[in-house]
Amino acid sequence: MRVTHARRRLKVRSKLLRAYVLLAAFLALRAFGNLSLAWGTKHLSGALNGNPLAFGLALLDPYVALAIAMLILALLVRMALLSVADLSFVLPMTAVGYAISALFGKVFLHEDVSPQRWLGIALILAGVAMVGTTSESKTSSE
Amino acid sequence: MKWVLLSIVVAATVASDLLQSYQMKRGGEQTADARGLVRLLRRIAHNTYLILSIVCLAFSFFAFMALVQKEPLSFAVPASAASFIVETVLAKLLLKEHIGLRRGSGALLVLCGIILLAR
């Protein structure tokens, strides 16, 4: 009786852990993918003016190509995440990505982050901390 | 025109996520190691709804690109965050997810943060 209870708790724990590992992998892939995309497109010689040829040439840029590979992988990892966690859990948790993007923009691309944006980042992190205290999947288990 | 594009972005994002969430929860747990990803690709190729979800995602992506080409990002990002609200409500109604007080208010805080961030 006691053993099965402990075992079930262990199983739940590891499922939660897997959800967070997938979440971290998704956030890292998307953040670095977007950074690589921004870096690559900003250093292109021609402008992206809706011309299909310009988009085709942009794909030859190693940073853009790397970005697209990472963003496709991010999509697949997010789908795996959706197999273990609720959509209403995944949506707010992945919003950490907005905060990471703003930080990356500041650190790597030297973009300005206004006080209002810092407040936005703080609100997102507070909301995420709140959602993080709820179980990742309230529907599929049991 | 901007409202048409915005509606396409929101509707396509919502449809894509609902389809993905519903389909991914049905097929059992999916891992993201090399073998798991190959299995996932095969799963997508055989599942009409998952293919449809990716088509929706493509629509939302290109509509968003067209939107930011004309409108400032400070309009496009918070406006498309409307999908966040629609999806959370539909997750409750259609996917029968239990959204408690904590998850609901956390989601609202995140939404406010996104709107502030995009200005």
PDB file of C-alpha atoms in Angstrom:
ATOM      1  CA  MET A   1       0.000   0.000   0.000  1.00  0.00           C
ATOM      2  CA  ARG A   2       2.666   2.418   1.140  1.00  0.00           C
ATOM      3  CA  VAL A   3       5.016   1.220  -1.604  1.00  0.00           C
ATOM      4  CA  THR A   4       2.511   1.755  -4.423  1.00  0.00           C
ATOM      5  CA  HIS A   5       1.758   5.211  -3.098  1.00  0.00           C
ATOM      6  CA  ALA A   6       5.459   6.122  -3.069  1.00  0.00           C
ATOM      7  CA  ARG A   7       5.905   4.638  -6.515  1.00  0.00           C
ATOM      8  CA  ARG A   8       3.020   6.637  -7.908  1.00  0.00           C
ATOM      9  CA  ARG A   9       4.434   9.797  -6.395  1.00  0.00           C
ATOM     10  CA  LEU A  10       7.806   9.034  -7.953  1.00  0.00           C
ATOM     11  CA  LYS A  11       6.147   8.547 -11.332  1.00  0.00           C
ATOM     12  CA  VAL A  12       4.345  11.873 -11.068  1.00  0.00           C
ATOM     13  CA  ARG A  13       7.595  13.580 -10.056  1.00  0.00           C
ATOM     14  CA  SER A  14       9.508  12.218 -13.013  1.00  0.00           C
ATOM     15  CA  LYS A  15       6.706  13.193 -15.387  1.00  0.00           C
ATOM     16  CA  LEU A  16       6.821  16.726 -14.016  1.00  0.00           C
ATOM     17  CA  LEU A  17      10.601  16.680 -14.408  1.00  0.00           C
ATOM     18  CA  ARG A  18      10.279  15.551 -18.037  1.00  0.00           C
ATOM     19  CA  ALA A  19       7.821  18.367 -18.710  1.00  0.00           C
ATOM     20  CA  TYR A  20      10.315  20.906 -17.327  1.00  0.00           C
ATOM     21  CA  VAL A  21      13.227  19.397 -19.293  1.00  0.00           C
ATOM     22  CA  LEU A  22      11.174  19.691 -22.515  1.00  0.00           C
ATOM     23  CA  LEU A  23      10.159  23.232 -21.558  1.00  0.00           C
ATOM     24  CA  ALA A  24      13.811  24.239 -20.982  1.00  0.00           C
ATOM     25  CA  ALA A  25      14.891  22.624 -24.271  1.00  0.00           C
ATOM     26  CA  PHE A  26      12.103  24.410 -26.150  1.00  0.00           C
ATOM     27  CA  LEU A  27      12.935  27.803 -24.615  1.00  0.00           C
ATOM     28  CA  ALA A  28      16.669  27.409 -25.342  1.00  0.00           C
ATOM     29  CA  LEU A  29      16.072  26.308 -28.941  1.00  0.00           C
ATOM     30  CA  ARG A  30      13.632  29.110 -29.668  1.00  0.00           C
ATOM     31  CA  ALA A  31      15.725  31.816 -27.967  1.00  0.00           C
ATOM     32  CA  PHE A  32      18.953  30.840 -29.758  1.00  0.00           C
ATOM     33  CA  GLY A  33      17.005  30.233 -32.987  1.00  0.00           C
ATOM     34  CA  ASN A  34      15.522  33.733 -32.873  1.00  0.00           C
ATOM     35  CA  LEU A  35      18.879  35.254 -31.941  1.00  0.00           C
ATOM     36  CA  SER A  36      20.558  33.495 -34.854  1.00  0.00           C
ATOM     37  CA  LEU A  37      17.726  34.625 -37.154  1.00  0.00           C
ATOM     38  CA  ALA A  38      18.029  38.249 -36.026  1.00  0.00           C
ATOM     39  CA  TRP A  39      21.825  38.140 -36.336  1.00  0.00           C
ATOM     40  CA  GLY A  40      21.718  36.474 -39.761  1.00  0.00           C
ATOM     41  CA  THR A  41      19.036  38.718 -41.298  1.00  0.00           C
ATOM     42  CA  LYS A  42      20.631  41.905 -39.930  1.00  0.00           C
ATOM     43  CA  HIS A  43      23.897  41.075 -41.658  1.00  0.00           C
ATOM     44  CA  LEU A  44      22.372  40.165 -45.026  1.00  0.00           C
ATOM     45  CA  SER A  45      23.533  42.292 -47.952  1.00  0.00           C
ATOM     46  CA  GLY A  46      20.108  42.717 -49.601  1.00  0.00           C
ATOM     47  CA  ALA A  47      16.789  43.693 -48.000  1.00  0.00           C
ATOM     48  CA  LEU A  48      13.952  41.192 -47.466  1.00  0.00           C
ATOM     49  CA  ASN A  49      11.283  43.022 -49.440  1.00  0.00           C
ATOM     50  CA  GLY A  50       8.824  40.198 -50.022  1.00  0.00           C
ATOM     51  CA  ASN A  51      10.799  39.049 -53.040  1.00  0.00           C
ATOM     52  CA  PRO A  52      10.861  35.205 -52.992  1.00  0.00           C
ATOM     53  CA  LEU A  53      14.370  35.218 -54.449  1.00  0.00           C
ATOM     54  CA  ALA A  54      15.637  37.379 -51.572  1.00  0.00           C
ATOM     55  CA  PHE A  55      14.130  34.882 -49.091  1.00  0.00           C
ATOM     56  CA  GLY A  56      15.734  31.999 -50.985  1.00  0.00           C
ATOM     57  CA  LEU A  57      19.144  33.680 -50.850  1.00  0.00           C
ATOM     58  CA  ALA A  58      18.669  34.430 -47.142  1.00  0.00           C
ATOM     59  CA  LEU A  59      18.402  30.664 -46.558  1.00  0.00           C
ATOM     60  CA  LEU A  60      21.991  30.309 -47.811  1.00  0.00           C
ATOM     61  CA  ASP A  61      23.217  32.434 -44.916  1.00  0.00           C
ATOM     62  CA  PRO A  62      24.613  29.983 -42.323  1.00  0.00           C
ATOM     63  CA  TYR A  63      23.046  31.879 -39.382  1.00  0.00           C
ATOM     64  CA  VAL A  64      19.623  31.923 -41.038  1.00  0.00           C
ATOM     65  CA  ALA A  65      19.885  28.222 -41.951  1.00  0.00           C
ATOM     66  CA  LEU A  66      20.953  27.341 -38.400  1.00  0.00           C
ATOM     67  CA  ALA A  67      18.078  29.448 -37.057  1.00  0.00           C
ATOM     68  CA  ILE A  68      15.513  27.624 -39.170  1.00  0.00           C
ATOM     69  CA  ALA A  69      16.869  24.218 -38.106  1.00  0.00           C
ATOM     70  CA  MET A  70      16.667  25.254 -34.438  1.00  0.00           C
ATOM     71  CA  LEU A  71      13.145  26.687 -34.819  1.00  0.00           C
ATOM     72  CA  ILE A  72      11.878  23.493 -36.502  1.00  0.00           C
ATOM     73  CA  LEU A  73      13.420  21.448 -33.684  1.00  0.00           C
ATOM     74  CA  ALA A  74      11.787  23.818 -31.184  1.00  0.00           C
ATOM     75  CA  LEU A  75       8.383  23.140 -32.781  1.00  0.00           C
ATOM     76  CA  LEU A  76       8.880  19.368 -32.447  1.00  0.00           C
ATOM     77  CA  VAL A  77      10.006  19.669 -28.821  1.00  0.00           C
ATOM     78  CA  ARG A  78       6.940  21.811 -28.055  1.00  0.00           C
ATOM     79  CA  MET A  79       4.721  19.101 -29.555  1.00  0.00           C
ATOM     80  CA  ALA A  80       6.425  16.550 -27.290  1.00  0.00           C
ATOM     81  CA  LEU A  81       5.771  18.921 -24.380  1.00  0.00           C
ATOM     82  CA  LEU A  82       2.085  19.082 -25.318  1.00  0.00           C
ATOM     83  CA  SER A  83       1.946  15.282 -25.035  1.00  0.00           C
ATOM     84  CA  VAL A  84       2.767  15.502 -21.313  1.00  0.00           C
ATOM     85  CA  ALA A  85       1.331  18.879 -20.261  1.00  0.00           C
ATOM     86  CA  ASP A  86      -1.916  20.849 -20.595  1.00  0.00           C
ATOM     87  CA  LEU A  87      -2.173  23.597 -23.215  1.00  0.00           C
ATOM     88  CA  SER A  88      -3.258  26.023 -20.481  1.00  0.00           C
ATOM     89  CA  PHE A  89       0.009  25.152 -18.669  1.00  0.00           C
ATOM     90  CA  VAL A  90       2.274  25.289 -21.740  1.00  0.00           C
ATOM     91  CA  LEU A  91       0.993  28.683 -22.970  1.00  0.00           C
ATOM     92  CA  PRO A  92       1.943  30.840 -19.951  1.00  0.00           C
ATOM     93  CA  MET A  93       5.105  28.819 -19.188  1.00  0.00           C
ATOM     94  CA  THR A  94       6.511  29.303 -22.693  1.00  0.00           C
ATOM     95  CA  ALA A  95       5.930  33.064 -22.315  1.00  0.00           C
ATOM     96  CA  VAL A  96       9.251  33.086 -20.413  1.00  0.00           C
ATOM     97  CA  GLY A  97      10.586  33.150 -23.974  1.00  0.00           C
ATOM     98  CA  TYR A  98       9.464  36.783 -24.354  1.00  0.00           C
ATOM     99  CA  ALA A  99      11.549  37.727 -21.322  1.00  0.00           C
ATOM    100  CA  ILE A 100      14.558  35.725 -22.572  1.00  0.00           C
ATOM    101  CA  SER A 101      14.279  37.405 -25.990  1.00  0.00           C
ATOM    102  CA  ALA A 102      14.306  40.854 -24.394  1.00  0.00           C
ATOM    103  CA  LEU A 103      17.375  39.923 -22.317  1.00  0.00           C
ATOM    104  CA  PHE A 104      19.169  38.436 -25.334  1.00  0.00           C
ATOM    105  CA  GLY A 105      18.330  41.555 -27.331  1.00  0.00           C
ATOM    106  CA  LYS A 106      19.969  43.657 -24.642  1.00  0.00           C
ATOM    107  CA  VAL A 107      23.014  41.458 -24.049  1.00  0.00           C
ATOM    108  CA  PHE A 108      23.891  40.271 -27.570  1.00  0.00           C
ATOM    109  CA  LEU A 109      22.314  42.834 -29.898  1.00  0.00           C
ATOM    110  CA  HIS A 110      22.668  45.861 -27.568  1.00  0.00           C
ATOM    111  CA  GLU A 111      18.991  46.790 -27.831  1.00  0.00           C
ATOM    112  CA  ASP A 112      17.435  49.134 -25.286  1.00  0.00           C
ATOM    113  CA  VAL A 113      15.202  47.733 -22.553  1.00  0.00           C
ATOM    114  CA  SER A 114      13.006  50.497 -21.096  1.00  0.00           C
ATOM    115  CA  PRO A 115      11.734  50.483 -17.474  1.00  0.00           C
ATOM    116  CA  GLN A 116       8.287  49.610 -18.795  1.00  0.00           C
ATOM    117  CA  ARG A 117       9.741  46.529 -20.496  1.00  0.00           C
ATOM    118  CA  TRP A 118      11.496  45.470 -17.284  1.00  0.00           C
ATOM    119  CA  LEU A 119       8.113  45.714 -15.562  1.00  0.00           C
ATOM    120  CA  GLY A 120       6.620  43.547 -18.313  1.00  0.00           C
ATOM    121  CA  ILE A 121       9.378  40.966 -17.791  1.00  0.00           C
ATOM    122  CA  ALA A 122       8.730  41.005 -14.020  1.00  0.00           C
ATOM    123  CA  LEU A 123       4.985  40.446 -14.544  1.00  0.00           C
ATOM    124  CA  ILE A 124       5.637  37.540 -16.918  1.00  0.00           C
ATOM    125  CA  LEU A 125       8.029  35.901 -14.446  1.00  0.00           C
ATOM    126  CA  ALA A 126       5.546  36.394 -11.567  1.00  0.00           C
ATOM    127  CA  GLY A 127       2.746  34.867 -13.663  1.00  0.00           C
ATOM    128  CA  VAL A 128       4.970  31.958 -14.669  1.00  0.00           C
ATOM    129  CA  ALA A 129       5.943  31.308 -11.048  1.00  0.00           C
ATOM    130  CA  MET A 130       2.227  31.191 -10.224  1.00  0.00           C
ATOM    131  CA  VAL A 131       1.337  28.799 -13.050  1.00  0.00           C
ATOM    132  CA  GLY A 132       4.394  26.705 -12.138  1.00  0.00           C
ATOM    133  CA  THR A 133       2.836  25.874  -8.778  1.00  0.00           C
ATOM    134  CA  THR A 134      -0.061  24.142 -10.528  1.00  0.00           C
ATOM    135  CA  SER A 135       0.222  20.547 -11.752  1.00  0.00           C
ATOM    136  CA  GLU A 136       1.398  20.384 -15.367  1.00  0.00           C
ATOM    137  CA  SER A 137      -1.372  18.051 -16.380  1.00  0.00           C
ATOM    138  CA  LYS A 138      -4.684  17.945 -14.593  1.00  0.00           C
ATOM    139  CA  THR A 139      -6.563  16.134 -17.312  1.00  0.00           C
ATOM    140  CA  SER A 140      -4.559  13.231 -18.712  1.00  0.00           C
ATOM    141  CA  SER A 141      -3.396  11.579 -15.481  1.00  0.00           C
ATOM    142  CA  GLU A 142      -5.625   9.114 -13.618  1.00  0.00           C
TER     143      GLU A 142
ATOM    144  CA  MET B   1      -6.639  45.190 -43.683  1.00  0.00           C
ATOM    145  CA  LYS B   2      -4.719  45.032 -40.424  1.00  0.00           C
ATOM    146  CA  TRP B   3      -7.744  43.591 -38.619  1.00  0.00           C
ATOM    147  CA  VAL B   4      -8.146  40.936 -41.312  1.00  0.00           C
ATOM    148  CA  LEU B   5      -4.493  39.933 -40.966  1.00  0.00           C
ATOM    149  CA  LEU B   6      -4.741  39.994 -37.180  1.00  0.00           C
ATOM    150  CA  SER B   7      -7.846  37.772 -37.275  1.00  0.00           C
ATOM    151  CA  ILE B   8      -5.988  35.297 -39.505  1.00  0.00           C
ATOM    152  CA  VAL B   9      -3.010  35.274 -37.116  1.00  0.00           C
ATOM    153  CA  VAL B  10      -5.175  34.690 -34.048  1.00  0.00           C
ATOM    154  CA  ALA B  11      -7.560  32.144 -35.620  1.00  0.00           C
ATOM    155  CA  ALA B  12      -4.721  30.151 -37.206  1.00  0.00           C
ATOM    156  CA  THR B  13      -2.651  30.112 -34.001  1.00  0.00           C
ATOM    157  CA  VAL B  14      -5.635  29.006 -31.942  1.00  0.00           C
ATOM    158  CA  ALA B  15      -6.599  26.254 -34.406  1.00  0.00           C
ATOM    159  CA  SER B  16      -3.002  25.027 -34.617  1.00  0.00           C
ATOM    160  CA  ASP B  17      -2.473  24.820 -30.860  1.00  0.00           C
ATOM    161  CA  LEU B  18      -5.831  23.215 -30.124  1.00  0.00           C
ATOM    162  CA  LEU B  19      -5.268  20.556 -32.786  1.00  0.00           C
ATOM    163  CA  GLN B  20      -1.709  19.912 -31.590  1.00  0.00           C
ATOM    164  CA  SER B  21      -2.651  19.726 -27.939  1.00  0.00           C
ATOM    165  CA  TYR B  22      -5.607  17.400 -28.592  1.00  0.00           C
ATOM    166  CA  GLN B  23      -3.675  15.083 -30.897  1.00  0.00           C
ATOM    167  CA  MET B  24      -0.464  14.971 -28.850  1.00  0.00           C
ATOM    168  CA  LYS B  25      -2.314  14.090 -25.652  1.00  0.00           C
ATOM    169  CA  ARG B  26      -4.086  11.202 -27.349  1.00  0.00           C
ATOM    170  CA  GLY B  27      -1.079   9.279 -28.601  1.00  0.00           C
ATOM    171  CA  GLY B  28       0.696   8.749 -25.303  1.00  0.00           C
ATOM    172  CA  GLU B  29       3.835  10.392 -24.048  1.00  0.00           C
ATOM    173  CA  GLN B  30       6.251  11.667 -26.660  1.00  0.00           C
ATOM    174  CA  THR B  31       9.977  11.911 -25.913  1.00  0.00           C
ATOM    175  CA  ALA B  32      12.352  14.347 -27.624  1.00  0.00           C
ATOM    176  CA  ASP B  33      15.516  12.260 -27.945  1.00  0.00           C
ATOM    177  CA  ALA B  34      16.721  11.280 -31.445  1.00  0.00           C
ATOM    178  CA  ARG B  35      14.526   8.180 -31.618  1.00  0.00           C
ATOM    179  CA  GLY B  36      11.548  10.037 -30.191  1.00  0.00           C
ATOM    180  CA  LEU B  37      11.859  12.839 -32.757  1.00  0.00           C
ATOM    181  CA  VAL B  38      11.978  10.357 -35.642  1.00  0.00           C
ATOM    182  CA  ARG B  39       8.872   8.714 -34.204  1.00  0.00           C
ATOM    183  CA  LEU B  40       7.234  12.134 -33.892  1.00  0.00           C
ATOM    184  CA  LEU B  41       7.988  13.009 -37.527  1.00  0.00           C
ATOM    185  CA  ARG B  42       6.457   9.697 -38.594  1.00  0.00           C
ATOM    186  CA  ARG B  43       3.474  10.403 -36.370  1.00  0.00           C
ATOM    187  CA  ILE B  44       2.971  13.840 -37.969  1.00  0.00           C
ATOM    188  CA  ALA B  45       3.232  12.378 -41.476  1.00  0.00           C
ATOM    189  CA  HIS B  46       0.435   9.894 -40.711  1.00  0.00           C
ATOM    190  CA  ASN B  47      -1.874  12.245 -38.844  1.00  0.00           C
ATOM    191  CA  THR B  48      -4.049  14.551 -40.934  1.00  0.00           C
ATOM    192  CA  TYR B  49      -4.858  16.763 -37.948  1.00  0.00           C
ATOM    193  CA  LEU B  50      -1.199  17.290 -37.045  1.00  0.00           C
ATOM    194  CA  ILE B  51      -0.415  18.163 -40.675  1.00  0.00           C
ATOM    195  CA  LEU B  52      -3.369  20.563 -40.614  1.00  0.00           C
ATOM    196  CA  SER B  53      -2.020  22.118 -37.401  1.00  0.00           C
ATOM    197  CA  ILE B  54       1.312  22.803 -39.115  1.00  0.00           C
ATOM    198  CA  VAL B  55      -0.468  24.286 -42.147  1.00  0.00           C
ATOM    199  CA  CYS B  56      -2.359  26.578 -39.726  1.00  0.00           C
ATOM    200  CA  LEU B  57       0.945  27.525 -38.106  1.00  0.00           C
ATOM    201  CA  ALA B  58       2.372  28.440 -41.517  1.00  0.00           C
ATOM    202  CA  PHE B  59      -0.700  30.604 -42.241  1.00  0.00           C
ATOM    203  CA  SER B  60      -0.315  32.372 -38.903  1.00  0.00           C
ATOM    204  CA  PHE B  61       3.419  32.893 -39.517  1.00  0.00           C
ATOM    205  CA  PHE B  62       2.998  34.473 -42.949  1.00  0.00           C
ATOM    206  CA  ALA B  63       0.005  36.582 -41.884  1.00  0.00           C
ATOM    207  CA  PHE B  64       2.086  37.812 -38.928  1.00  0.00           C
ATOM    208  CA  MET B  65       4.948  38.691 -41.268  1.00  0.00           C
ATOM    209  CA  ALA B  66       2.574  40.647 -43.501  1.00  0.00           C
ATOM    210  CA  LEU B  67       1.157  42.352 -40.394  1.00  0.00           C
ATOM    211  CA  VAL B  68       4.521  43.510 -39.029  1.00  0.00           C
ATOM    212  CA  GLN B  69       5.562  44.715 -42.461  1.00  0.00           C
ATOM    213  CA  LYS B  70       2.880  47.445 -42.297  1.00  0.00           C
ATOM    214  CA  GLU B  71       2.095  47.830 -38.596  1.00  0.00           C
ATOM    215  CA  PRO B  72       4.512  48.504 -35.718  1.00  0.00           C
ATOM    216  CA  LEU B  73       5.667  45.509 -33.699  1.00  0.00           C
ATOM    217  CA  SER B  74       4.267  47.263 -30.620  1.00  0.00           C
ATOM    218  CA  PHE B  75       0.805  46.727 -32.105  1.00  0.00           C
ATOM    219  CA  ALA B  76       1.358  43.306 -33.662  1.00  0.00           C
ATOM    220  CA  VAL B  77       2.785  41.470 -30.647  1.00  0.00           C
ATOM    221  CA  PRO B  78       0.244  42.433 -27.939  1.00  0.00           C
ATOM    222  CA  ALA B  79      -2.653  42.202 -30.420  1.00  0.00           C
ATOM    223  CA  SER B  80      -1.701  38.675 -31.411  1.00  0.00           C
ATOM    224  CA  ALA B  81      -1.415  37.820 -27.722  1.00  0.00           C
ATOM    225  CA  ALA B  82      -5.229  37.796 -27.922  1.00  0.00           C
ATOM    226  CA  SER B  83      -4.775  34.185 -29.043  1.00  0.00           C
ATOM    227  CA  PHE B  84      -3.505  33.522 -25.511  1.00  0.00           C
ATOM    228  CA  ILE B  85      -6.902  34.380 -23.995  1.00  0.00           C
ATOM    229  CA  VAL B  86      -8.931  32.622 -26.691  1.00  0.00           C
ATOM    230  CA  GLU B  87      -6.793  29.485 -26.353  1.00  0.00           C
ATOM    231  CA  THR B  88      -7.016  29.360 -22.567  1.00  0.00           C
ATOM    232  CA  VAL B  89     -10.813  29.681 -22.706  1.00  0.00           C
ATOM    233  CA  LEU B  90     -11.091  27.041 -25.437  1.00  0.00           C
ATOM    234  CA  ALA B  91      -8.682  24.744 -23.553  1.00  0.00           C
ATOM    235  CA  LYS B  92     -11.238  24.782 -20.769  1.00  0.00           C
ATOM    236  CA  LEU B  93     -14.319  24.430 -22.993  1.00  0.00           C
ATOM    237  CA  LEU B  94     -13.075  22.076 -25.716  1.00  0.00           C
ATOM    238  CA  LEU B  95     -10.083  20.257 -24.212  1.00  0.00           C
ATOM    239  CA  LYS B  96     -11.778  20.062 -20.782  1.00  0.00           C
ATOM    240  CA  GLU B  97      -8.669  21.277 -18.973  1.00  0.00           C
ATOM    241  CA  HIS B  98      -9.122  22.330 -15.363  1.00  0.00           C
ATOM    242  CA  ILE B  99      -7.989  25.919 -15.013  1.00  0.00           C
ATOM    243  CA  GLY B 100      -7.935  26.800 -11.347  1.00  0.00           C
ATOM    244  CA  LEU B 101      -7.671  30.217  -9.762  1.00  0.00           C
ATOM    245  CA  ARG B 102      -3.867  30.097  -9.594  1.00  0.00           C
ATOM    246  CA  ARG B 103      -3.339  29.019 -13.201  1.00  0.00           C
ATOM    247  CA  GLY B 104      -5.942  31.481 -14.453  1.00  0.00           C
ATOM    248  CA  SER B 105      -4.562  34.481 -12.581  1.00  0.00           C
ATOM    249  CA  GLY B 106      -0.978  33.488 -13.460  1.00  0.00           C
ATOM    250  CA  ALA B 107      -1.981  33.446 -17.133  1.00  0.00           C
ATOM    251  CA  LEU B 108      -3.528  36.921 -16.770  1.00  0.00           C
ATOM    252  CA  LEU B 109      -0.318  38.276 -15.183  1.00  0.00           C
ATOM    253  CA  VAL B 110       1.689  36.828 -18.072  1.00  0.00           C
ATOM    254  CA  LEU B 111      -0.692  38.449 -20.563  1.00  0.00           C
ATOM    255  CA  CYS B 112      -0.273  41.874 -18.902  1.00  0.00           C
ATOM    256  CA  GLY B 113       3.503  41.348 -19.023  1.00  0.00           C
ATOM    257  CA  ILE B 114       3.430  40.558 -22.758  1.00  0.00           C
ATOM    258  CA  ILE B 115       1.385  43.679 -23.468  1.00  0.00           C
ATOM    259  CA  LEU B 116       3.797  45.865 -21.476  1.00  0.00           C
ATOM    260  CA  LEU B 117       6.824  44.232 -23.062  1.00  0.00           C
ATOM    261  CA  ALA B 118       5.649  44.856 -26.596  1.00  0.00           C
ATOM    262  CA  ARG B 119       5.099  48.582 -26.239  1.00  0.00           C
TER     263      ARG B 119
END
